Amino acid sequence: MSTNTIGELKVGDLDAPFWDAWKADESFLLHRCSSCGRHDWPASCCVKHGAGPMEWVSTSGEGVIDTFTVFYRAYIKELAEEVPYAVAVVRLDEGPYFHTRIVGIEASEVKSGMRVRVRKGAGDAFPLFTPV
C-alpha cells in the first residue's frame, strides 16, 4: 500500500482523500455509506454493506465534546508554547468520534457537552476544534 505524507505523518491510501481535502481547501470529510448513510472516521467499510458503497463527503465539522483531558506538559516540542492545552474526543454531528485539540478557549474552560466546530488556522496540519 502506498502512502502520502502530511508533515511527518504517513497516511495510508484509505484516508488520503480526507488529508488531501484538508490540505487543499479546509473541507472536513467523512467516509459515508451511500446505501444507509452511516458516517465513519477513519475510512472504513459499512458494517451492513461492505466497502462498495463508501464515499467521501463534506460534513458540518461540528459536534459535542464527549470527554477531554488537560495536559500541563508538552509531550511534543510543537506544543511547548500551548501548555496547558485540552485534547478531546468529539462526537461529530454525523455520528463518529474524532480525537482533536480544543483551541480558542482556555483549557480550564473546556467542558464535556460543549458544542465545537472544526477550524483551520494558518499552519494547522491537523483539524483543530473551537467552541461554537
JSON list of C-alpha atoms in Angstrom, two decimals:
[
{"chain": "A", "resi": 1, "resn": "MET", "atom": "CA", "xyz": [0.00, 0.00, 0.00]},
{"chain": "A", "resi": 2, "resn": "SER", "atom": "CA", "xyz": [1.42, 3.40, -0.93]},
{"chain": "A", "resi": 3, "resn": "THR", "atom": "CA", "xyz": [1.39, 6.34, 1.46]},
{"chain": "A", "resi": 4, "resn": "ASN", "atom": "CA", "xyz": [1.14, 10.11, 1.35]},
{"chain": "A", "resi": 5, "resn": "THR", "atom": "CA", "xyz": [2.93, 12.43, 3.74]},
{"chain": "A", "resi": 6, "resn": "ILE", "atom": "CA", "xyz": [1.26, 15.13, 5.85]},
{"chain": "A", "resi": 7, "resn": "GLY", "atom": "CA", "xyz": [4.14, 16.81, 7.68]},
{"chain": "A", "resi": 8, "resn": "GLU", "atom": "CA", "xyz": [5.98, 13.81, 9.11]},
{"chain": "A", "resi": 9, "resn": "LEU", "atom": "CA", "xyz": [2.81, 11.69, 9.31]},
{"chain": "A", "resi": 10, "resn": "LYS", "atom": "CA", "xyz": [2.45, 8.82, 6.84]},
{"chain": "A", "resi": 11, "resn": "VAL", "atom": "CA", "xyz": [-1.14, 8.46, 5.72]},
{"chain": "A", "resi": 12, "resn": "GLY", "atom": "CA", "xyz": [-2.48, 5.28, 4.12]},
{"chain": "A", "resi": 13, "resn": "ASP", "atom": "CA", "xyz": [-4.43, 5.30, 0.90]},
{"chain": "A", "resi": 14, "resn": "LEU", "atom": "CA", "xyz": [-7.76, 4.78, 2.67]},
{"chain": "A", "resi": 15, "resn": "ASP", "atom": "CA", "xyz": [-7.62, 8.14, 4.47]},
{"chain": "A", "resi": 16, "resn": "ALA", "atom": "CA", "xyz": [-5.68, 10.05, 1.79]},
{"chain": "A", "resi": 17, "resn": "PRO", "atom": "CA", "xyz": [-8.83, 11.79, 0.42]},
{"chain": "A", "resi": 18, "resn": "PHE", "atom": "CA", "xyz": [-9.51, 13.24, 3.88]},
{"chain": "A", "resi": 19, "resn": "TRP", "atom": "CA", "xyz": [-5.98, 14.65, 4.21]},
{"chain": "A", "resi": 20, "resn": "ASP", "atom": "CA", "xyz": [-5.84, 15.85, 0.59]},
{"chain": "A", "resi": 21, "resn": "ALA", "atom": "CA", "xyz": [-9.11, 17.79, 1.01]},
{"chain": "A", "resi": 22, "resn": "TRP", "atom": "CA", "xyz": [-7.95, 19.19, 4.35]},
{"chain": "A", "resi": 23, "resn": "LYS", "atom": "CA", "xyz": [-4.71, 20.46, 2.83]},
{"chain": "A", "resi": 24, "resn": "ALA", "atom": "CA", "xyz": [-6.38, 21.84, -0.31]},
{"chain": "A", "resi": 25, "resn": "ASP", "atom": "CA", "xyz": [-9.50, 23.65, 0.83]},
{"chain": "A", "resi": 26, "resn": "GLU", "atom": "CA", "xyz": [-10.21, 23.09, 4.51]},
{"chain": "A", "resi": 27, "resn": "SER", "atom": "CA", "xyz": [-13.02, 20.62, 3.81]},
{"chain": "A", "resi": 28, "resn": "PHE", "atom": "CA", "xyz": [-13.80, 18.24, 6.65]},
{"chain": "A", "resi": 29, "resn": "LEU", "atom": "CA", "xyz": [-14.69, 14.92, 5.04]},
{"chain": "A", "resi": 30, "resn": "LEU", "atom": "CA", "xyz": [-16.09, 11.74, 6.48]},
{"chain": "A", "resi": 31, "resn": "HIS", "atom": "CA", "xyz": [-16.45, 8.32, 4.91]},
{"chain": "A", "resi": 32, "resn": "ARG", "atom": "CA", "xyz": [-20.16, 7.59, 4.31]},
{"chain": "A", "resi": 33, "resn": "CYS", "atom": "CA", "xyz": [-22.10, 4.59, 3.10]},
{"chain": "A", "resi": 34, "resn": "SER", "atom": "CA", "xyz": [-24.28, 5.69, 0.17]},
{"chain": "A", "resi": 35, "resn": "SER", "atom": "CA", "xyz": [-26.71, 2.85, 0.93]},
{"chain": "A", "resi": 36, "resn": "CYS", "atom": "CA", "xyz": [-27.57, 3.58, 4.58]},
{"chain": "A", "resi": 37, "resn": "GLY", "atom": "CA", "xyz": [-25.95, 6.98, 5.23]},
{"chain": "A", "resi": 38, "resn": "ARG", "atom": "CA", "xyz": [-23.74, 5.85, 8.13]},
{"chain": "A", "resi": 39, "resn": "HIS", "atom": "CA", "xyz": [-20.61, 8.01, 8.53]},
{"chain": "A", "resi": 40, "resn": "ASP", "atom": "CA", "xyz": [-17.24, 6.64, 9.66]},
{"chain": "A", "resi": 41, "resn": "TRP", "atom": "CA", "xyz": [-13.87, 8.01, 10.67]},
{"chain": "A", "resi": 42, "resn": "PRO", "atom": "CA", "xyz": [-11.27, 6.89, 9.84]},
{"chain": "A", "resi": 43, "resn": "ALA", "atom": "CA", "xyz": [-12.05, 5.31, 6.48]},
{"chain": "A", "resi": 44, "resn": "SER", "atom": "CA", "xyz": [-13.95, 2.08, 6.97]},
{"chain": "A", "resi": 45, "resn": "CYS", "atom": "CA", "xyz": [-16.34, -0.41, 5.47]},
{"chain": "A", "resi": 46, "resn": "CYS", "atom": "CA", "xyz": [-20.03, -0.21, 6.27]},
{"chain": "A", "resi": 47, "resn": "VAL", "atom": "CA", "xyz": [-20.95, -2.93, 8.78]},
{"chain": "A", "resi": 48, "resn": "LYS", "atom": "CA", "xyz": [-24.05, -3.73, 6.71]},
{"chain": "A", "resi": 49, "resn": "HIS", "atom": "CA", "xyz": [-22.98, -3.02, 3.11]},
{"chain": "A", "resi": 50, "resn": "GLY", "atom": "CA", "xyz": [-19.20, -3.50, 2.91]},
{"chain": "A", "resi": 51, "resn": "ALA", "atom": "CA", "xyz": [-16.73, -1.24, 1.12]},
{"chain": "A", "resi": 52, "resn": "GLY", "atom": "CA", "xyz": [-18.56, -0.88, -2.21]},
{"chain": "A", "resi": 53, "resn": "PRO", "atom": "CA", "xyz": [-20.95, 1.96, -1.41]},
{"chain": "A", "resi": 54, "resn": "MET", "atom": "CA", "xyz": [-18.45, 4.01, 0.65]},
{"chain": "A", "resi": 55, "resn": "GLU", "atom": "CA", "xyz": [-17.72, 7.58, -0.49]},
{"chain": "A", "resi": 56, "resn": "TRP", "atom": "CA", "xyz": [-16.04, 10.66, 0.98]},
{"chain": "A", "resi": 57, "resn": "VAL", "atom": "CA", "xyz": [-18.49, 13.51, 1.68]},
{"chain": "A", "resi": 58, "resn": "SER", "atom": "CA", "xyz": [-18.15, 17.03, 3.06]},
{"chain": "A", "resi": 59, "resn": "THR", "atom": "CA", "xyz": [-19.70, 17.45, 6.51]},
{"chain": "A", "resi": 60, "resn": "SER", "atom": "CA", "xyz": [-20.61, 20.15, 9.00]},
{"chain": "A", "resi": 61, "resn": "GLY", "atom": "CA", "xyz": [-17.42, 19.68, 11.00]},
{"chain": "A", "resi": 62, "resn": "GLU", "atom": "CA", "xyz": [-19.44, 20.26, 14.18]},
{"chain": "A", "resi": 63, "resn": "GLY", "atom": "CA", "xyz": [-20.08, 18.15, 17.23]},
{"chain": "A", "resi": 64, "resn": "VAL", "atom": "CA", "xyz": [-20.03, 17.89, 21.02]},
{"chain": "A", "resi": 65, "resn": "ILE", "atom": "CA", "xyz": [-17.12, 17.20, 23.35]},
{"chain": "A", "resi": 66, "resn": "ASP", "atom": "CA", "xyz": [-17.72, 13.74, 24.79]},
{"chain": "A", "resi": 67, "resn": "THR", "atom": "CA", "xyz": [-14.66, 13.64, 27.04]},
{"chain": "A", "resi": 68, "resn": "PHE", "atom": "CA", "xyz": [-11.37, 15.53, 27.35]},
{"chain": "A", "resi": 69, "resn": "THR", "atom": "CA", "xyz": [-8.16, 15.87, 29.28]},
{"chain": "A", "resi": 70, "resn": "VAL", "atom": "CA", "xyz": [-5.95, 18.85, 30.02]},
{"chain": "A", "resi": 71, "resn": "PHE", "atom": "CA", "xyz": [-2.21, 18.48, 29.51]},
{"chain": "A", "resi": 72, "resn": "TYR", "atom": "CA", "xyz": [0.13, 20.52, 31.72]},
{"chain": "A", "resi": 73, "resn": "ARG", "atom": "CA", "xyz": [3.24, 19.22, 29.99]},
{"chain": "A", "resi": 74, "resn": "ALA", "atom": "CA", "xyz": [4.13, 19.35, 26.30]},
{"chain": "A", "resi": 75, "resn": "TYR", "atom": "CA", "xyz": [4.81, 15.83, 25.10]},
{"chain": "A", "resi": 76, "resn": "ILE", "atom": "CA", "xyz": [5.93, 17.16, 21.72]},
{"chain": "A", "resi": 77, "resn": "LYS", "atom": "CA", "xyz": [8.03, 20.28, 21.24]},
{"chain": "A", "resi": 78, "resn": "GLU", "atom": "CA", "xyz": [5.46, 21.92, 18.92]},
{"chain": "A", "resi": 79, "resn": "LEU", "atom": "CA", "xyz": [3.05, 22.27, 21.87]},
{"chain": "A", "resi": 80, "resn": "ALA", "atom": "CA", "xyz": [5.55, 23.74, 24.34]},
{"chain": "A", "resi": 81, "resn": "GLU", "atom": "CA", "xyz": [4.03, 27.23, 23.99]},
{"chain": "A", "resi": 82, "resn": "GLU", "atom": "CA", "xyz": [0.46, 25.89, 24.33]},
{"chain": "A", "resi": 83, "resn": "VAL", "atom": "CA", "xyz": [0.64, 24.39, 27.85]},
{"chain": "A", "resi": 84, "resn": "PRO", "atom": "CA", "xyz": [-1.88, 23.87, 29.33]},
{"chain": "A", "resi": 85, "resn": "TYR", "atom": "CA", "xyz": [-3.92, 22.54, 26.41]},
{"chain": "A", "resi": 86, "resn": "ALA", "atom": "CA", "xyz": [-7.02, 20.37, 26.07]},
{"chain": "A", "resi": 87, "resn": "VAL", "atom": "CA", "xyz": [-7.31, 17.23, 23.97]},
{"chain": "A", "resi": 88, "resn": "ALA", "atom": "CA", "xyz": [-10.83, 15.94, 23.42]},
{"chain": "A", "resi": 89, "resn": "VAL", "atom": "CA", "xyz": [-12.91, 13.21, 21.91]},
{"chain": "A", "resi": 90, "resn": "VAL", "atom": "CA", "xyz": [-15.60, 14.97, 19.87]},
{"chain": "A", "resi": 91, "resn": "ARG", "atom": "CA", "xyz": [-18.75, 13.14, 18.83]},
{"chain": "A", "resi": 92, "resn": "LEU", "atom": "CA", "xyz": [-19.40, 14.62, 15.40]},
{"chain": "A", "resi": 93, "resn": "ASP", "atom": "CA", "xyz": [-22.98, 15.51, 14.45]},
{"chain": "A", "resi": 94, "resn": "GLU", "atom": "CA", "xyz": [-22.78, 12.82, 11.77]},
{"chain": "A", "resi": 95, "resn": "GLY", "atom": "CA", "xyz": [-22.01, 10.15, 14.40]},
{"chain": "A", "resi": 96, "resn": "PRO", "atom": "CA", "xyz": [-18.34, 9.17, 14.53]},
{"chain": "A", "resi": 97, "resn": "TYR", "atom": "CA", "xyz": [-15.85, 10.25, 17.17]},
{"chain": "A", "resi": 98, "resn": "PHE", "atom": "CA", "xyz": [-12.84, 12.41, 16.34]},
{"chain": "A", "resi": 99, "resn": "HIS", "atom": "CA", "xyz": [-9.79, 12.97, 18.58]},
{"chain": "A", "resi": 100, "resn": "THR", "atom": "CA", "xyz": [-8.56, 16.56, 18.48]},
{"chain": "A", "resi": 101, "resn": "ARG", "atom": "CA", "xyz": [-7.15, 19.51, 20.35]},
{"chain": "A", "resi": 102, "resn": "ILE", "atom": "CA", "xyz": [-9.52, 22.25, 21.53]},
{"chain": "A", "resi": 103, "resn": "VAL", "atom": "CA", "xyz": [-8.35, 25.79, 20.75]},
{"chain": "A", "resi": 104, "resn": "GLY", "atom": "CA", "xyz": [-9.76, 29.31, 21.07]},
{"chain": "A", "resi": 105, "resn": "ILE", "atom": "CA", "xyz": [-10.60, 28.82, 24.75]},
{"chain": "A", "resi": 106, "resn": "GLU", "atom": "CA", "xyz": [-8.65, 28.43, 27.97]},
{"chain": "A", "resi": 107, "resn": "ALA", "atom": "CA", "xyz": [-8.08, 24.76, 28.76]},
{"chain": "A", "resi": 108, "resn": "SER", "atom": "CA", "xyz": [-9.72, 25.27, 32.16]},
{"chain": "A", "resi": 109, "resn": "GLU", "atom": "CA", "xyz": [-12.97, 26.34, 30.45]},
{"chain": "A", "resi": 110, "resn": "VAL", "atom": "CA", "xyz": [-13.38, 23.21, 28.28]},
{"chain": "A", "resi": 111, "resn": "LYS", "atom": "CA", "xyz": [-16.38, 21.12, 29.35]},
{"chain": "A", "resi": 112, "resn": "SER", "atom": "CA", "xyz": [-17.97, 17.84, 28.30]},
{"chain": "A", "resi": 113, "resn": "GLY", "atom": "CA", "xyz": [-21.13, 18.56, 26.31]},
{"chain": "A", "resi": 114, "resn": "MET", "atom": "CA", "xyz": [-19.67, 21.77, 24.82]},
{"chain": "A", "resi": 115, "resn": "ARG", "atom": "CA", "xyz": [-20.55, 22.38, 21.15]},
{"chain": "A", "resi": 116, "resn": "VAL", "atom": "CA", "xyz": [-17.49, 22.75, 18.93]},
{"chain": "A", "resi": 117, "resn": "ARG", "atom": "CA", "xyz": [-16.65, 23.11, 15.25]},
{"chain": "A", "resi": 118, "resn": "VAL", "atom": "CA", "xyz": [-13.58, 22.40, 13.20]},
{"chain": "A", "resi": 119, "resn": "ARG", "atom": "CA", "xyz": [-11.33, 25.29, 12.26]},
{"chain": "A", "resi": 120, "resn": "LYS", "atom": "CA", "xyz": [-8.12, 25.54, 10.34]},
{"chain": "A", "resi": 121, "resn": "GLY", "atom": "CA", "xyz": [-5.68, 28.27, 11.12]},
{"chain": "A", "resi": 122, "resn": "ALA", "atom": "CA", "xyz": [-2.53, 29.15, 9.24]},
{"chain": "A", "resi": 123, "resn": "GLY", "atom": "CA", "xyz": [-0.10, 26.29, 9.55]},
{"chain": "A", "resi": 124, "resn": "ASP", "atom": "CA", "xyz": [-2.62, 23.82, 11.04]},
{"chain": "A", "resi": 125, "resn": "ALA", "atom": "CA", "xyz": [-1.71, 20.46, 9.56]},
{"chain": "A", "resi": 126, "resn": "PHE", "atom": "CA", "xyz": [-4.43, 18.73, 11.59]},
{"chain": "A", "resi": 127, "resn": "PRO", "atom": "CA", "xyz": [-8.07, 19.61, 12.25]},
{"chain": "A", "resi": 128, "resn": "LEU", "atom": "CA", "xyz": [-8.49, 21.56, 15.49]},
{"chain": "A", "resi": 129, "resn": "PHE", "atom": "CA", "xyz": [-11.82, 22.37, 17.12]},
{"chain": "A", "resi": 130, "resn": "THR", "atom": "CA", "xyz": [-13.06, 25.56, 18.75]},
{"chain": "A", "resi": 131, "resn": "PRO", "atom": "CA", "xyz": [-16.25, 26.34, 20.72]},
{"chain": "A", "resi": 132, "resn": "VAL", "atom": "CA", "xyz": [-19.32, 27.29, 18.66]}
]
